[in-house]
Amino acid sequence: MYVYKDIGNRINYYRKRKGYNQGEFSKLIPGKRTQSWISSLESGRKRISVDELGNIADALGVNINALIADSFQSMTESNVSIRETVQKLEKIIPTEIPCYLQSELGNDTSKPLMIEYSSVGNIYGSNLDTQTEDYSGYIFAMAVECYYDLPFFDPTDMAIYRTDSMPSATTKDPIRGERIVIQLKNESFSGCLYHLATLTVDGYAHLKLSNWDEIRTINRTDYNLIGTIISRRTFYNYSVYRHWL
């Protein structure tokens, strides 16, 4: 994370040159930033998006190259093209993954609950302006709101899934099936049309909510395949599991 520390040092340098303390500077940046947010940023403990970097550069009255230059070149070298700058940013900035509540997934007016970040540096893969049924080519996350026994997920788990790769089911055993996200066509479970499931080689989707007695099997004609789950993340302590439910 030396790059973020390097950028943080540069932000600290220009802020002090402008005569702002951290509290004053935080009020100049969109998004109701705080003094502690600036402190984390300047110490290199916080990752930063391209948009945030642009807002900070505007507040400091400098070009964005001035904030990232030390990470790649000397301070005196300023003749850098925008294309080259973007190519260098691709190497350090992780993919932004918009995370939606399970009950709001598929609603083109819903806003991301939060933004997750990949560990791979690139700037492709997300579109935060709209969320349409055509998810092709994107990576999303779903904040789970149901207790599942199959596949095993709890509320507030993040199910991260790709929509640009097809699942490769190789078994008829639902327990060992490929983990997927589906949209039910004819009914909803627990108030949600979008659910986690496993896919078997015969094309059936299988899921079991924890309050059900048996696994339910969904015919291929009764659901839309939304994506293939690539990761499950758990962040929250039990005491705050239900704070958005």
PDB file of C-alpha atoms in Angstrom:
ATOM      1  CA  MET A   1       0.000   0.000   0.000  1.00  0.00           C
ATOM      2  CA  TYR A   2       3.039   2.298  -0.415  1.00  0.00           C
ATOM      3  CA  VAL A   3       1.306   4.065  -3.314  1.00  0.00           C
ATOM      4  CA  TYR A   4      -1.563   5.261  -1.091  1.00  0.00           C
ATOM      5  CA  LYS A   5       0.969   6.469   1.492  1.00  0.00           C
ATOM      6  CA  ASP A   6       2.835   8.310  -1.231  1.00  0.00           C
ATOM      7  CA  ILE A   7      -0.337  10.001  -2.475  1.00  0.00           C
ATOM      8  CA  GLY A   8      -1.309  10.805   1.121  1.00  0.00           C
ATOM      9  CA  ASN A   9       2.023  12.531   1.688  1.00  0.00           C
ATOM     10  CA  ARG A  10       1.484  14.606  -1.430  1.00  0.00           C
ATOM     11  CA  ILE A  11      -2.033  15.622  -0.301  1.00  0.00           C
ATOM     12  CA  ASN A  12      -0.600  16.569   3.098  1.00  0.00           C
ATOM     13  CA  TYR A  13       2.083  18.694   1.408  1.00  0.00           C
ATOM     14  CA  TYR A  14      -0.336  20.665  -0.763  1.00  0.00           C
ATOM     15  CA  ARG A  15      -2.889  21.058   2.050  1.00  0.00           C
ATOM     16  CA  LYS A  16      -0.314  22.625   4.343  1.00  0.00           C
ATOM     17  CA  ARG A  17       0.956  24.817   1.521  1.00  0.00           C
ATOM     18  CA  LYS A  18      -2.599  26.129   1.160  1.00  0.00           C
ATOM     19  CA  GLY A  19      -2.742  26.803   4.905  1.00  0.00           C
ATOM     20  CA  TYR A  20      -5.667  24.467   5.659  1.00  0.00           C
ATOM     21  CA  ASN A  21      -5.892  22.294   8.734  1.00  0.00           C
ATOM     22  CA  GLN A  22      -7.476  18.869   8.259  1.00  0.00           C
ATOM     23  CA  GLY A  23     -10.880  19.973   9.537  1.00  0.00           C
ATOM     24  CA  GLU A  24     -11.028  22.978   7.214  1.00  0.00           C
ATOM     25  CA  PHE A  25      -9.869  20.947   4.243  1.00  0.00           C
ATOM     26  CA  SER A  26     -12.452  18.195   4.837  1.00  0.00           C
ATOM     27  CA  LYS A  27     -15.262  20.763   4.334  1.00  0.00           C
ATOM     28  CA  LEU A  28     -13.981  21.586   0.842  1.00  0.00           C
ATOM     29  CA  ILE A  29     -14.445  18.024  -0.438  1.00  0.00           C
ATOM     30  CA  PRO A  30     -17.887  16.755  -1.567  1.00  0.00           C
ATOM     31  CA  GLY A  31     -19.453  13.970   0.443  1.00  0.00           C
ATOM     32  CA  LYS A  32     -19.413  15.401   3.988  1.00  0.00           C
ATOM     33  CA  ARG A  33     -15.853  14.302   4.705  1.00  0.00           C
ATOM     34  CA  THR A  34     -14.461  14.523   8.226  1.00  0.00           C
ATOM     35  CA  GLN A  35     -11.123  15.382   9.790  1.00  0.00           C
ATOM     36  CA  SER A  36     -10.552  11.707  10.594  1.00  0.00           C
ATOM     37  CA  TRP A  37     -11.188  10.798   6.935  1.00  0.00           C
ATOM     38  CA  ILE A  38      -8.482  13.266   5.858  1.00  0.00           C
ATOM     39  CA  SER A  39      -6.136  11.917   8.539  1.00  0.00           C
ATOM     40  CA  SER A  40      -6.623   8.318   7.327  1.00  0.00           C
ATOM     41  CA  LEU A  41      -6.115   9.448   3.750  1.00  0.00           C
ATOM     42  CA  GLU A  42      -2.881  11.311   4.429  1.00  0.00           C
ATOM     43  CA  SER A  43      -1.457   8.457   6.491  1.00  0.00           C
ATOM     44  CA  GLY A  44      -2.043   6.012   3.608  1.00  0.00           C
ATOM     45  CA  ARG A  45      -4.565   3.905   5.528  1.00  0.00           C
ATOM     46  CA  LYS A  46      -7.458   4.696   3.196  1.00  0.00           C
ATOM     47  CA  ARG A  47      -7.926   3.672  -0.406  1.00  0.00           C
ATOM     48  CA  ILE A  48      -9.109   6.373  -2.747  1.00  0.00           C
ATOM     49  CA  SER A  49     -11.125   6.290  -5.960  1.00  0.00           C
ATOM     50  CA  VAL A  50     -10.444   8.269  -9.118  1.00  0.00           C
ATOM     51  CA  ASP A  51     -13.444  10.531  -8.448  1.00  0.00           C
ATOM     52  CA  GLU A  52     -12.273  11.272  -4.900  1.00  0.00           C
ATOM     53  CA  LEU A  53      -8.774  11.997  -6.127  1.00  0.00           C
ATOM     54  CA  GLY A  54     -10.192  14.456  -8.664  1.00  0.00           C
ATOM     55  CA  ASN A  55     -12.268  16.231  -5.987  1.00  0.00           C
ATOM     56  CA  ILE A  56      -9.230  16.543  -3.731  1.00  0.00           C
ATOM     57  CA  ALA A  57      -7.109  17.924  -6.557  1.00  0.00           C
ATOM     58  CA  ASP A  58      -9.812  20.529  -7.279  1.00  0.00           C
ATOM     59  CA  ALA A  59      -9.957  21.546  -3.614  1.00  0.00           C
ATOM     60  CA  LEU A  60      -6.186  21.958  -3.538  1.00  0.00           C
ATOM     61  CA  GLY A  61      -6.144  23.850  -6.833  1.00  0.00           C
ATOM     62  CA  VAL A  62      -3.705  21.431  -8.462  1.00  0.00           C
ATOM     63  CA  ASN A  63      -3.747  18.989 -11.357  1.00  0.00           C
ATOM     64  CA  ILE A  64      -4.437  15.348 -10.485  1.00  0.00           C
ATOM     65  CA  ASN A  65      -0.957  14.550 -11.819  1.00  0.00           C
ATOM     66  CA  ALA A  66       0.493  16.580  -8.972  1.00  0.00           C
ATOM     67  CA  LEU A  67      -1.011  14.123  -6.474  1.00  0.00           C
ATOM     68  CA  ILE A  68       0.111  10.925  -8.164  1.00  0.00           C
ATOM     69  CA  ALA A  69       3.368  12.110  -9.755  1.00  0.00           C
ATOM     70  CA  ASP A  70       5.596  11.054  -6.873  1.00  0.00           C
ATOM     71  CA  SER A  71       4.345   7.496  -7.181  1.00  0.00           C
ATOM     72  CA  PHE A  72       5.661   7.159 -10.698  1.00  0.00           C
ATOM     73  CA  GLN A  73       8.023  10.014 -11.590  1.00  0.00           C
ATOM     74  CA  SER A  74       9.970  12.960 -10.246  1.00  0.00           C
ATOM     75  CA  MET A  75       8.179  16.099  -9.010  1.00  0.00           C
ATOM     76  CA  THR A  76       9.655  18.175 -11.812  1.00  0.00           C
ATOM     77  CA  GLU A  77       8.287  15.925 -14.571  1.00  0.00           C
ATOM     78  CA  SER A  78       4.863  17.279 -15.511  1.00  0.00           C
ATOM     79  CA  ASN A  79       4.431  16.564 -19.221  1.00  0.00           C
ATOM     80  CA  VAL A  80       2.328  13.436 -18.790  1.00  0.00           C
ATOM     81  CA  SER A  81      -0.592  12.628 -21.089  1.00  0.00           C
ATOM     82  CA  ILE A  82      -4.030  11.776 -19.737  1.00  0.00           C
ATOM     83  CA  ARG A  83      -3.805   8.349 -21.389  1.00  0.00           C
ATOM     84  CA  GLU A  84      -0.540   7.608 -19.580  1.00  0.00           C
ATOM     85  CA  THR A  85      -1.987   8.815 -16.294  1.00  0.00           C
ATOM     86  CA  VAL A  86      -5.018   6.523 -16.643  1.00  0.00           C
ATOM     87  CA  GLN A  87      -2.809   3.570 -17.564  1.00  0.00           C
ATOM     88  CA  LYS A  88      -0.763   4.123 -14.406  1.00  0.00           C
ATOM     89  CA  LEU A  89      -3.873   4.504 -12.270  1.00  0.00           C
ATOM     90  CA  GLU A  90      -5.149   1.165 -13.602  1.00  0.00           C
ATOM     91  CA  LYS A  91      -2.225  -0.518 -11.857  1.00  0.00           C
ATOM     92  CA  ILE A  92      -3.016   0.805  -8.378  1.00  0.00           C
ATOM     93  CA  ILE A  93      -6.737   1.530  -8.117  1.00  0.00           C
ATOM     94  CA  PRO A  94      -8.937  -1.494  -7.299  1.00  0.00           C
ATOM     95  CA  THR A  95     -12.200  -2.274  -9.025  1.00  0.00           C
ATOM     96  CA  GLU A  96     -15.172  -0.581  -7.380  1.00  0.00           C
ATOM     97  CA  ILE A  97     -17.915  -3.141  -6.764  1.00  0.00           C
ATOM     98  CA  PRO A  98     -21.360  -1.605  -6.072  1.00  0.00           C
ATOM     99  CA  CYS A  99     -23.229  -3.529  -3.372  1.00  0.00           C
ATOM    100  CA  TYR A 100     -27.025  -3.530  -3.359  1.00  0.00           C
ATOM    101  CA  LEU A 101     -29.496  -4.809  -0.807  1.00  0.00           C
ATOM    102  CA  GLN A 102     -31.003  -8.130  -1.833  1.00  0.00           C
ATOM    103  CA  SER A 103     -34.525  -6.654  -1.747  1.00  0.00           C
ATOM    104  CA  GLU A 104     -33.459  -3.781  -4.032  1.00  0.00           C
ATOM    105  CA  LEU A 105     -31.478  -5.773  -6.560  1.00  0.00           C
ATOM    106  CA  GLY A 106     -32.704  -5.251 -10.116  1.00  0.00           C
ATOM    107  CA  ASN A 107     -34.421  -1.961  -9.285  1.00  0.00           C
ATOM    108  CA  ASP A 108     -32.987   0.616 -11.684  1.00  0.00           C
ATOM    109  CA  THR A 109     -33.719   3.438  -9.198  1.00  0.00           C
ATOM    110  CA  SER A 110     -31.888   1.875  -6.246  1.00  0.00           C
ATOM    111  CA  LYS A 111     -28.533   3.221  -5.086  1.00  0.00           C
ATOM    112  CA  PRO A 112     -25.583   1.176  -3.837  1.00  0.00           C
ATOM    113  CA  LEU A 113     -25.652   0.449  -0.122  1.00  0.00           C
ATOM    114  CA  MET A 114     -21.855   0.593  -0.118  1.00  0.00           C
ATOM    115  CA  ILE A 115     -18.893   0.162  -2.425  1.00  0.00           C
ATOM    116  CA  GLU A 116     -16.669  -2.883  -2.126  1.00  0.00           C
ATOM    117  CA  TYR A 117     -13.144  -2.951  -3.563  1.00  0.00           C
ATOM    118  CA  SER A 118     -11.253  -5.759  -5.222  1.00  0.00           C
ATOM    119  CA  SER A 119      -7.633  -6.494  -4.378  1.00  0.00           C
ATOM    120  CA  VAL A 120      -6.707  -6.299  -8.069  1.00  0.00           C
ATOM    121  CA  GLY A 121      -5.767  -2.864  -9.345  1.00  0.00           C
ATOM    122  CA  ASN A 122      -7.923  -1.803 -12.281  1.00  0.00           C
ATOM    123  CA  ILE A 123     -10.734   0.623 -13.036  1.00  0.00           C
ATOM    124  CA  TYR A 124     -13.135  -1.509 -15.085  1.00  0.00           C
ATOM    125  CA  GLY A 125     -16.156  -3.455 -13.979  1.00  0.00           C
ATOM    126  CA  SER A 126     -18.683  -1.114 -12.372  1.00  0.00           C
ATOM    127  CA  ASN A 127     -21.345   1.340 -13.412  1.00  0.00           C
ATOM    128  CA  LEU A 128     -22.759   3.309 -10.511  1.00  0.00           C
ATOM    129  CA  ASP A 129     -25.079   5.520 -12.557  1.00  0.00           C
ATOM    130  CA  THR A 130     -27.655   2.883 -13.468  1.00  0.00           C
ATOM    131  CA  GLN A 131     -28.373  -0.719 -12.680  1.00  0.00           C
ATOM    132  CA  THR A 132     -30.258  -2.412 -15.505  1.00  0.00           C
ATOM    133  CA  GLU A 133     -31.204  -5.966 -16.319  1.00  0.00           C
ATOM    134  CA  ASP A 134     -28.308  -6.056 -18.772  1.00  0.00           C
ATOM    135  CA  TYR A 135     -25.527  -6.636 -16.242  1.00  0.00           C
ATOM    136  CA  SER A 136     -23.163  -8.152 -18.803  1.00  0.00           C
ATOM    137  CA  GLY A 137     -19.516  -7.413 -18.176  1.00  0.00           C
ATOM    138  CA  TYR A 138     -19.820  -6.193 -14.599  1.00  0.00           C
ATOM    139  CA  ILE A 139     -19.026  -7.333 -11.071  1.00  0.00           C
ATOM    140  CA  PHE A 140     -21.619  -6.677  -8.371  1.00  0.00           C
ATOM    141  CA  ALA A 141     -22.187  -7.512  -4.727  1.00  0.00           C
ATOM    142  CA  MET A 142     -25.417  -8.356  -2.971  1.00  0.00           C
ATOM    143  CA  ALA A 143     -25.974  -7.643   0.721  1.00  0.00           C
ATOM    144  CA  VAL A 144     -27.778 -10.809   1.822  1.00  0.00           C
ATOM    145  CA  GLU A 145     -30.969 -10.274   3.827  1.00  0.00           C
ATOM    146  CA  CYS A 146     -32.027 -13.904   4.350  1.00  0.00           C
ATOM    147  CA  TYR A 147     -30.624 -16.847   6.286  1.00  0.00           C
ATOM    148  CA  TYR A 148     -29.632 -19.604   3.855  1.00  0.00           C
ATOM    149  CA  ASP A 149     -28.728 -23.208   4.514  1.00  0.00           C
ATOM    150  CA  LEU A 150     -28.100 -23.750   0.779  1.00  0.00           C
ATOM    151  CA  PRO A 151     -25.917 -22.118  -0.272  1.00  0.00           C
ATOM    152  CA  PHE A 152     -24.731 -21.141   3.195  1.00  0.00           C
ATOM    153  CA  PHE A 153     -25.062 -17.375   3.713  1.00  0.00           C
ATOM    154  CA  ASP A 154     -26.197 -15.144   6.582  1.00  0.00           C
ATOM    155  CA  PRO A 155     -27.699 -11.634   6.609  1.00  0.00           C
ATOM    156  CA  THR A 156     -25.070  -8.894   5.942  1.00  0.00           C
ATOM    157  CA  ASP A 157     -22.804 -11.355   4.106  1.00  0.00           C
ATOM    158  CA  MET A 158     -21.652  -9.937   0.784  1.00  0.00           C
ATOM    159  CA  ALA A 159     -22.207 -12.259  -2.167  1.00  0.00           C
ATOM    160  CA  ILE A 160     -19.884 -10.961  -4.902  1.00  0.00           C
ATOM    161  CA  TYR A 161     -20.789 -12.221  -8.354  1.00  0.00           C
ATOM    162  CA  ARG A 162     -19.805 -11.865 -11.988  1.00  0.00           C
ATOM    163  CA  THR A 163     -22.299 -11.485 -14.791  1.00  0.00           C
ATOM    164  CA  ASP A 164     -19.840 -11.949 -17.654  1.00  0.00           C
ATOM    165  CA  SER A 165     -19.020 -15.616 -17.017  1.00  0.00           C
ATOM    166  CA  MET A 166     -21.296 -18.628 -17.233  1.00  0.00           C
ATOM    167  CA  PRO A 167     -21.420 -21.102 -14.337  1.00  0.00           C
ATOM    168  CA  SER A 168     -19.970 -24.540 -15.048  1.00  0.00           C
ATOM    169  CA  ALA A 169     -22.090 -27.030 -13.139  1.00  0.00           C
ATOM    170  CA  THR A 170     -20.641 -30.542 -13.196  1.00  0.00           C
ATOM    171  CA  THR A 171     -22.802 -32.442 -10.707  1.00  0.00           C
ATOM    172  CA  LYS A 172     -26.419 -33.360  -9.967  1.00  0.00           C
ATOM    173  CA  ASP A 173     -25.808 -32.926  -6.236  1.00  0.00           C
ATOM    174  CA  PRO A 174     -27.382 -29.604  -5.075  1.00  0.00           C
ATOM    175  CA  ILE A 175     -24.973 -29.394  -2.142  1.00  0.00           C
ATOM    176  CA  ARG A 176     -21.979 -29.365  -4.501  1.00  0.00           C
ATOM    177  CA  GLY A 177     -23.584 -27.290  -7.256  1.00  0.00           C
ATOM    178  CA  GLU A 178     -22.207 -24.037  -8.645  1.00  0.00           C
ATOM    179  CA  ARG A 179     -23.209 -21.047  -6.518  1.00  0.00           C
ATOM    180  CA  ILE A 180     -25.274 -18.528  -8.485  1.00  0.00           C
ATOM    181  CA  VAL A 181     -27.618 -15.533  -8.190  1.00  0.00           C
ATOM    182  CA  ILE A 182     -31.062 -15.983  -9.740  1.00  0.00           C
ATOM    183  CA  GLN A 183     -34.173 -13.911 -10.367  1.00  0.00           C
ATOM    184  CA  LEU A 184     -37.448 -15.744  -9.772  1.00  0.00           C
ATOM    185  CA  LYS A 185     -40.015 -15.212 -12.515  1.00  0.00           C
ATOM    186  CA  ASN A 186     -43.288 -16.346 -10.936  1.00  0.00           C
ATOM    187  CA  GLU A 187     -42.966 -15.952  -7.150  1.00  0.00           C
ATOM    188  CA  SER A 188     -40.923 -14.344  -4.409  1.00  0.00           C
ATOM    189  CA  PHE A 189     -39.378 -15.851  -1.285  1.00  0.00           C
ATOM    190  CA  SER A 190     -39.251 -13.737   1.897  1.00  0.00           C
ATOM    191  CA  GLY A 191     -40.253 -10.713  -0.136  1.00  0.00           C
ATOM    192  CA  CYS A 192     -37.306 -11.018  -2.564  1.00  0.00           C
ATOM    193  CA  LEU A 193     -37.228 -11.970  -6.237  1.00  0.00           C
ATOM    194  CA  TYR A 194     -33.438 -12.265  -6.277  1.00  0.00           C
ATOM    195  CA  HIS A 195     -31.899 -15.174  -4.401  1.00  0.00           C
ATOM    196  CA  LEU A 196     -28.765 -17.211  -3.956  1.00  0.00           C
ATOM    197  CA  ALA A 197     -28.901 -20.770  -5.221  1.00  0.00           C
ATOM    198  CA  THR A 198     -26.814 -23.667  -6.460  1.00  0.00           C
ATOM    199  CA  LEU A 199     -26.880 -24.882 -10.042  1.00  0.00           C
ATOM    200  CA  THR A 200     -26.739 -28.537 -11.059  1.00  0.00           C
ATOM    201  CA  VAL A 201     -25.777 -29.965 -14.428  1.00  0.00           C
ATOM    202  CA  ASP A 202     -29.421 -30.541 -15.381  1.00  0.00           C
ATOM    203  CA  GLY A 203     -30.089 -26.783 -15.245  1.00  0.00           C
ATOM    204  CA  TYR A 204     -32.125 -26.765 -12.038  1.00  0.00           C
ATOM    205  CA  ALA A 205     -31.473 -24.170  -9.339  1.00  0.00           C
ATOM    206  CA  HIS A 206     -31.641 -25.226  -5.697  1.00  0.00           C
ATOM    207  CA  LEU A 207     -31.944 -23.184  -2.503  1.00  0.00           C
ATOM    208  CA  LYS A 208     -32.998 -23.594   1.095  1.00  0.00           C
ATOM    209  CA  LEU A 209     -33.810 -20.780   3.473  1.00  0.00           C
ATOM    210  CA  SER A 210     -33.071 -21.650   7.074  1.00  0.00           C
ATOM    211  CA  ASN A 211     -36.759 -21.628   8.072  1.00  0.00           C
ATOM    212  CA  TRP A 212     -37.658 -24.167   5.379  1.00  0.00           C
ATOM    213  CA  ASP A 213     -37.817 -27.892   6.010  1.00  0.00           C
ATOM    214  CA  GLU A 214     -36.567 -28.955   2.596  1.00  0.00           C
ATOM    215  CA  ILE A 215     -34.484 -27.785  -0.336  1.00  0.00           C
ATOM    216  CA  ARG A 216     -36.585 -26.214  -3.102  1.00  0.00           C
ATOM    217  CA  THR A 217     -35.759 -26.963  -6.733  1.00  0.00           C
ATOM    218  CA  ILE A 218     -36.501 -24.314  -9.362  1.00  0.00           C
ATOM    219  CA  ASN A 219     -37.082 -25.320 -12.962  1.00  0.00           C
ATOM    220  CA  ARG A 220     -34.886 -23.600 -15.545  1.00  0.00           C
ATOM    221  CA  THR A 221     -37.926 -21.943 -17.108  1.00  0.00           C
ATOM    222  CA  ASP A 222     -38.902 -20.346 -13.785  1.00  0.00           C
ATOM    223  CA  TYR A 223     -35.787 -18.270 -13.133  1.00  0.00           C
ATOM    224  CA  ASN A 224     -33.328 -15.955 -14.846  1.00  0.00           C
ATOM    225  CA  LEU A 225     -29.632 -16.543 -14.270  1.00  0.00           C
ATOM    226  CA  ILE A 226     -28.101 -13.246 -13.071  1.00  0.00           C
ATOM    227  CA  GLY A 227     -24.529 -14.177 -12.210  1.00  0.00           C
ATOM    228  CA  THR A 228     -21.971 -16.595 -10.823  1.00  0.00           C
ATOM    229  CA  ILE A 229     -20.884 -16.071  -7.211  1.00  0.00           C
ATOM    230  CA  ILE A 230     -17.110 -15.666  -6.941  1.00  0.00           C
ATOM    231  CA  SER A 231     -16.705 -14.630  -3.309  1.00  0.00           C
ATOM    232  CA  ARG A 232     -18.447 -14.485   0.039  1.00  0.00           C
ATOM    233  CA  ARG A 233     -17.354 -11.836   2.529  1.00  0.00           C
ATOM    234  CA  THR A 234     -18.442 -11.376   6.114  1.00  0.00           C
ATOM    235  CA  PHE A 235     -17.679  -8.090   7.858  1.00  0.00           C
ATOM    236  CA  TYR A 236     -20.124  -7.431  10.646  1.00  0.00           C
ATOM    237  CA  ASN A 237     -20.320  -8.521  14.271  1.00  0.00           C
ATOM    238  CA  TYR A 238     -23.479 -10.304  15.352  1.00  0.00           C
ATOM    239  CA  SER A 239     -24.631  -7.240  17.332  1.00  0.00           C
ATOM    240  CA  VAL A 240     -25.100  -5.233  14.120  1.00  0.00           C
ATOM    241  CA  TYR A 241     -26.252  -8.009  11.815  1.00  0.00           C
ATOM    242  CA  ARG A 242     -29.736  -6.601  11.433  1.00  0.00           C
ATOM    243  CA  HIS A 243     -29.089  -2.864  11.382  1.00  0.00           C
ATOM    244  CA  TRP A 244     -30.457  -2.441   7.841  1.00  0.00           C
ATOM    245  CA  LEU A 245     -33.082  -5.205   7.933  1.00  0.00           C
TER     246      LEU A 245
END
